[in-house]
mmCIF file of C-alpha atoms and ligand atoms in Angstrom:
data_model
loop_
_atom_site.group_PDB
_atom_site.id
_atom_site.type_symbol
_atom_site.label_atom_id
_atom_site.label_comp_id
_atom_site.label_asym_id
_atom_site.label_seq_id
_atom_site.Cartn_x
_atom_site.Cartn_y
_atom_site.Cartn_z
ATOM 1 C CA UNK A 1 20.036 -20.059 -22.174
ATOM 2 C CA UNK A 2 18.775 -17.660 -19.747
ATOM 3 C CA UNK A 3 16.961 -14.180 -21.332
ATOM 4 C CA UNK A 4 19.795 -11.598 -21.004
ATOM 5 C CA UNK A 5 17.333 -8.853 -19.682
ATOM 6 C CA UNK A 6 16.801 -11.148 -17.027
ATOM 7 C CA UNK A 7 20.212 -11.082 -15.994
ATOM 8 C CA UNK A 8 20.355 -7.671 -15.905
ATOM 9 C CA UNK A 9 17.654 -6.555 -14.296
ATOM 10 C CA UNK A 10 17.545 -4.571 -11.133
ATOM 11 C CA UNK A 11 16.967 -6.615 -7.586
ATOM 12 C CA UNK A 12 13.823 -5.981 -5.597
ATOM 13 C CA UNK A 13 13.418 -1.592 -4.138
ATOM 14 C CA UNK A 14 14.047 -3.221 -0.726
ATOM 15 C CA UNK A 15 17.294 -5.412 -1.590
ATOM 16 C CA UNK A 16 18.879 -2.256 -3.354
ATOM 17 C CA UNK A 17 18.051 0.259 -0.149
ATOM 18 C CA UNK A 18 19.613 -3.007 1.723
ATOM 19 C CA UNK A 19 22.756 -2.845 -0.088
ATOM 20 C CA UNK A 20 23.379 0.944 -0.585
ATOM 21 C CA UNK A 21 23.013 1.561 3.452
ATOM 22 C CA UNK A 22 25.386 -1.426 4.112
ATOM 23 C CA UNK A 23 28.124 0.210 1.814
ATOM 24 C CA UNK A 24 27.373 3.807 3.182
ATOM 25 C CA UNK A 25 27.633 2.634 6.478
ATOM 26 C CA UNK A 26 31.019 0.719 4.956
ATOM 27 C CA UNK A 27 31.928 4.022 4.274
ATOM 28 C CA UNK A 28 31.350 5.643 7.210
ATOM 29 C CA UNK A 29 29.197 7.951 5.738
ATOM 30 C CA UNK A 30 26.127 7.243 7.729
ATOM 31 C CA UNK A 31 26.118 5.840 11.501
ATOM 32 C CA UNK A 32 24.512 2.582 11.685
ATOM 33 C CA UNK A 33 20.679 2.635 11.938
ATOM 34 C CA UNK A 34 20.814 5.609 10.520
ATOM 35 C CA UNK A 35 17.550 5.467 7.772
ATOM 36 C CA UNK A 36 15.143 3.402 10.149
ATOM 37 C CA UNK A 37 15.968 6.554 12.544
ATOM 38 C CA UNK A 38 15.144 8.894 9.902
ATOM 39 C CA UNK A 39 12.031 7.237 8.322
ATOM 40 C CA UNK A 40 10.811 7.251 11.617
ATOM 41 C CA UNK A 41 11.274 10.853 11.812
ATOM 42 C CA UNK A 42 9.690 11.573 8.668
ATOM 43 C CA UNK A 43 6.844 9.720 9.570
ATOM 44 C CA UNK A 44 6.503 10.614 12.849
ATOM 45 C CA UNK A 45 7.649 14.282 13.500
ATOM 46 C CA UNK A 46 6.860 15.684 10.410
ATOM 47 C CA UNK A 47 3.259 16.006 10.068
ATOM 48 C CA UNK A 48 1.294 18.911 9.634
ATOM 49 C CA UNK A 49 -0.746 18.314 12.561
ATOM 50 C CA UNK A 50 2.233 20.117 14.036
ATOM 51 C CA UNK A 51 1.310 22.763 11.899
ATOM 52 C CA UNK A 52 -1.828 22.905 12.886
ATOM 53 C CA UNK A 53 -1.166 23.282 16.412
ATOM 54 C CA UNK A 54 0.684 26.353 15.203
ATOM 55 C CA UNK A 55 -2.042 27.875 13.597
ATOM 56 C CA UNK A 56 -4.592 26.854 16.645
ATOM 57 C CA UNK A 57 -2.128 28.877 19.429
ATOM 58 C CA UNK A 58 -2.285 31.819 16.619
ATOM 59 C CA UNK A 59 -5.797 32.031 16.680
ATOM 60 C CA UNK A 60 -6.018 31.994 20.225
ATOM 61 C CA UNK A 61 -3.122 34.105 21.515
ATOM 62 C CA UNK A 62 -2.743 37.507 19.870
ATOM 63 C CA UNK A 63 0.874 37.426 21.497
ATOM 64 C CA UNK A 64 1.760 34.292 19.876
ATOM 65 C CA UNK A 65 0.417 35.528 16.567
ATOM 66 C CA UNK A 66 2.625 38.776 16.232
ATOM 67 C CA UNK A 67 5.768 36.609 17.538
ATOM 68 C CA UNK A 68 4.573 33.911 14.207
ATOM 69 C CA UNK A 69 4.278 36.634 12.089
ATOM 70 C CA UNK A 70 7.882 38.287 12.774
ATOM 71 C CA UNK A 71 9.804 35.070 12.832
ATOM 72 C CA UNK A 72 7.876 32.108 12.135
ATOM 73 C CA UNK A 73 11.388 29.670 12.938
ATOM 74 C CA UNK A 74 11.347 31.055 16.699
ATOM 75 C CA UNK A 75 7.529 30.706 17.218
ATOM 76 C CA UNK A 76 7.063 27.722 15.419
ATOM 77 C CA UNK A 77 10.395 26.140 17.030
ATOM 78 C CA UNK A 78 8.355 27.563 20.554
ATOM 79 C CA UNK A 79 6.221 24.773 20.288
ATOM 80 C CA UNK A 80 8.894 22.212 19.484
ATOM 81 C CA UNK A 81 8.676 22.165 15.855
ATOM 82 C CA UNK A 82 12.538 22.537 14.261
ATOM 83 C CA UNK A 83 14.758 21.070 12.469
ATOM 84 C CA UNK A 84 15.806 20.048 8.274
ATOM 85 C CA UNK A 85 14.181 21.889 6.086
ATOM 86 C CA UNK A 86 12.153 24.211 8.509
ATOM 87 C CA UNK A 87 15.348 26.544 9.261
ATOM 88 C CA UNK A 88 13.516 29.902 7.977
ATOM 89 C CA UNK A 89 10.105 29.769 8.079
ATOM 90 C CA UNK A 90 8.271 32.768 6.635
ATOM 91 C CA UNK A 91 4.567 32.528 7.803
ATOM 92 C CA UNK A 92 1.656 34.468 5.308
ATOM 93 C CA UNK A 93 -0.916 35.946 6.969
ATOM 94 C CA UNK A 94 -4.624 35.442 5.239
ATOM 95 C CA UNK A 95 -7.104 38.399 5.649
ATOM 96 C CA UNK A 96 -10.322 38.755 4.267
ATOM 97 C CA UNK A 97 -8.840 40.625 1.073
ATOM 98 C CA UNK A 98 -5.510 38.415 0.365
ATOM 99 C CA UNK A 99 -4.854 35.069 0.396
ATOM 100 C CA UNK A 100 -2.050 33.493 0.199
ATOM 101 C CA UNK A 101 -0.810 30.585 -1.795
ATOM 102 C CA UNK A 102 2.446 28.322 -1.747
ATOM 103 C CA UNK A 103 4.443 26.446 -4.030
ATOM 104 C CA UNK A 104 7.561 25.516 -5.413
ATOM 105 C CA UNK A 105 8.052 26.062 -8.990
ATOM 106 C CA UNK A 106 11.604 24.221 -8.977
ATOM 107 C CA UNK A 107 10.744 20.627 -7.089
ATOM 108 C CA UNK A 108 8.917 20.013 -3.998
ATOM 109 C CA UNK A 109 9.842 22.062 -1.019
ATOM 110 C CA UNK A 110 7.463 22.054 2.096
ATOM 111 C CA UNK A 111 8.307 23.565 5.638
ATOM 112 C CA UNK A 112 8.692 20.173 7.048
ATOM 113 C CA UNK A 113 8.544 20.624 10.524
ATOM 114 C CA UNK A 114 5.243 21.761 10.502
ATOM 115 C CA UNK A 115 3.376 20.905 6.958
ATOM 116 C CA UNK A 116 5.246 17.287 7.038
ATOM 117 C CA UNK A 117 6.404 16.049 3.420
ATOM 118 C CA UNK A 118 4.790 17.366 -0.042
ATOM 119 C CA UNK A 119 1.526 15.867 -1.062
ATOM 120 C CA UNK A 120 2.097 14.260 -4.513
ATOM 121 C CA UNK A 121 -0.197 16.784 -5.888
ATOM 122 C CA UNK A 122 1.964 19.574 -4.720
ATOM 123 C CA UNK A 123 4.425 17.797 -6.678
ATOM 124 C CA UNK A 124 2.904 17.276 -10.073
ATOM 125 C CA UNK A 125 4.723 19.662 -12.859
ATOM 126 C CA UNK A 126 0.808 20.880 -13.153
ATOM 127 C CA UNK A 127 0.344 22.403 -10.078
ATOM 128 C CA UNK A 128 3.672 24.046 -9.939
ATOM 129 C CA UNK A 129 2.831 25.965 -13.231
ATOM 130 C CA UNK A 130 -0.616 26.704 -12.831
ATOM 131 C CA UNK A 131 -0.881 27.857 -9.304
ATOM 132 C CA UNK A 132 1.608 30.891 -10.741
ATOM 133 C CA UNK A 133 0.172 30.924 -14.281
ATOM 134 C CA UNK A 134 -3.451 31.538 -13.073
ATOM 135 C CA UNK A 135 -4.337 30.699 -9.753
ATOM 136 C CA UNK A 136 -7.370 31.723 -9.354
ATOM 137 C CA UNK A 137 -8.789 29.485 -12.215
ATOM 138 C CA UNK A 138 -6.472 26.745 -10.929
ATOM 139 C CA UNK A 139 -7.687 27.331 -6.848
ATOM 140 C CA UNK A 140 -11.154 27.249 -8.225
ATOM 141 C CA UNK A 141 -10.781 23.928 -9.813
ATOM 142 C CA UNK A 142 -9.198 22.402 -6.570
ATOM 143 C CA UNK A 143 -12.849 23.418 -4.757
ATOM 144 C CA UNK A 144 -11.710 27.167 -3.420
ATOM 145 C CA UNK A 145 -13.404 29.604 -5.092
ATOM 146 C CA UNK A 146 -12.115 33.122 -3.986
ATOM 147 C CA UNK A 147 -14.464 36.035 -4.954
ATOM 148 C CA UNK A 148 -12.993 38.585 -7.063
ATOM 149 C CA UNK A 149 -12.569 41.822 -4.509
ATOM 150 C CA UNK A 150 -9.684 38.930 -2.777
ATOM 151 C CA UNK A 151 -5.845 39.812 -3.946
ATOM 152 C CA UNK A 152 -4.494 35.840 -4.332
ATOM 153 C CA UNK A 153 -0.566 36.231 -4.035
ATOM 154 C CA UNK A 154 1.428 33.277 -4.798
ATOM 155 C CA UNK A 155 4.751 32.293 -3.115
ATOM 156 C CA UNK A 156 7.641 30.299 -4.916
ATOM 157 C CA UNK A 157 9.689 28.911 -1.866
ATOM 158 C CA UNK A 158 13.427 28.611 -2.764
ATOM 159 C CA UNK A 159 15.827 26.511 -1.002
ATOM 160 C CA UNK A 160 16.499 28.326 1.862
ATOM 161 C CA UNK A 161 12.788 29.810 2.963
ATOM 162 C CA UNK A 162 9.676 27.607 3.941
ATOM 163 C CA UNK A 163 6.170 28.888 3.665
ATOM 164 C CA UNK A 164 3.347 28.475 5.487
ATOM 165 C CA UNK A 165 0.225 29.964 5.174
ATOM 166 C CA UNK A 166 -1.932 31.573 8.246
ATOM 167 C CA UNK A 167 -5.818 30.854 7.569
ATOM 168 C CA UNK A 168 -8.453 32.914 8.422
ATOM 169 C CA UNK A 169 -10.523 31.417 11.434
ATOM 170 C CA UNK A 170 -13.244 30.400 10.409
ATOM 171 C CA UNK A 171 -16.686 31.816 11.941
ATOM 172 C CA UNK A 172 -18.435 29.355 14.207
ATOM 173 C CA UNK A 173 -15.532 28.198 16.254
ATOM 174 C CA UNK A 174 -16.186 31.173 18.839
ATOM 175 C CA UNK A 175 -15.063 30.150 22.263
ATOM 176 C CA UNK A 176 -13.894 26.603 20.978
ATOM 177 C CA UNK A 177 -10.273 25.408 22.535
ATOM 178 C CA UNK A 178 -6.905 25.455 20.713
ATOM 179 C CA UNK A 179 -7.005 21.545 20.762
ATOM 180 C CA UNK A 180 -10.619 21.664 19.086
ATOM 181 C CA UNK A 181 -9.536 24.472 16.882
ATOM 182 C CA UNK A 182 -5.928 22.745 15.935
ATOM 183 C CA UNK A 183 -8.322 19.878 14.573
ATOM 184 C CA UNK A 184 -10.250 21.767 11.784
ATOM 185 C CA UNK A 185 -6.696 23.042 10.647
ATOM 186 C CA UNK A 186 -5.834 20.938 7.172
ATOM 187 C CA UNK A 187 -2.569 20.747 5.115
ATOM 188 C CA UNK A 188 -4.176 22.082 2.186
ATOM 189 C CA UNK A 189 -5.356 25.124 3.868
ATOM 190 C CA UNK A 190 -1.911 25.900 5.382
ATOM 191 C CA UNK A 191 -0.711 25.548 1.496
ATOM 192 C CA UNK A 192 -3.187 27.882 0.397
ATOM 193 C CA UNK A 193 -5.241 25.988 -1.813
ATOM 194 C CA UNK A 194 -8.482 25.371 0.572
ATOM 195 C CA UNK A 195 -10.182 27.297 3.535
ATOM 196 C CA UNK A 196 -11.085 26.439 7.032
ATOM 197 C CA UNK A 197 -14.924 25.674 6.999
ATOM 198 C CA UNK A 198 -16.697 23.962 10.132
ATOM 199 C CA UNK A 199 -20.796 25.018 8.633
HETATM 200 FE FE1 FE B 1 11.350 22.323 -3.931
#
């Protein structure tokens, strides 16, 4: 006699994902191919190195920076980042007296055409109550210690608008290129919840 449990329990992650895609495709409800084509978009497109490309043309191009600032979609969808999740993009600017923070109290959200997919920590139930609860005590244990004359503001994205957050250039990259610059630009900093430092 065979344990019962063992007869019930589930097959193998990858068997399962198997089987569901072959009876959505069944169904017509996805075309064929259609998850290996978006995995590989996830993984691919979505990063937020394209983010950080966004934030390296800012810094550089006062133009491009008023045009992010009025309609982040257009100017972020200027340098060919578009698409799910990323259809209203609201971009925070950071100044030396307010800095701005993201997060979303109800799940997960991220701009994903240019911050990529959520870091887990974005996603722990921790994060999502603190950052609004007290940030600055929260921002302080993640390593970003704000002084006290800075304003934090904290964003809670809903399921239509996207944040992403501007950071302040940091000194010491005078005269450096956009492709230098767009490499000292991190994910946490376009969250909120770190600064740009190159000392
Ligand atoms: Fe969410």
């Amino acid at each position: 006699m065979s344990d019962p449990r063992q007869r019930v329990s589930p097959a193998p992650v990858a068997e399962r994902a198997r089987a569901l895609e072959e009876a959505l495709v069944a169904k017509e409800i996805v075309p064929e191919g259609f998850i290996d084509m978006v995995t590989a978009r996830a993984e691919q497109e979505l990063s937020p190195r394209n983010g950080a490309r966004v934030v390296a043309r800012a810094w550089v191009d006062v133009g491009y920076r008023a045009r992010l600032l009025a309609d982040g979609t257009a100017a972020c969808a200027e340098l060919g980042f578009h698409g799910p999740q990323g259809e209203y993009i609201v971009v925070l600017e950071n100044t030396p007296t307010l800095h701005n923070v993201i997060v979303c109290t109800q799940c997960s959200c991220t701009a994903w055409p240019v911050l990529g997919l959520p870091p887990d920590w974005y996603k722990s139930p921790e994060y999502r109550a603190r950052v609004v609860r007290e940030p600055r005590a929260l921002l302080r244990e993640m390593g970003l210690d704000l002084p006290e004359g800075v304003t934090i503001r904290v964003w809670d994205t809903t399921a239509e608008t996207r944040y992403m957050v501007l950071p302040l250039r940091p000194p010491g990259t005078e005269g450096w290129s956009e492709e230098q610059l767009a490499g000292i630009v991190t994910r946490e900093a376009m969250i909120g919840v770190a600064k740009i430092d190159v000392s």
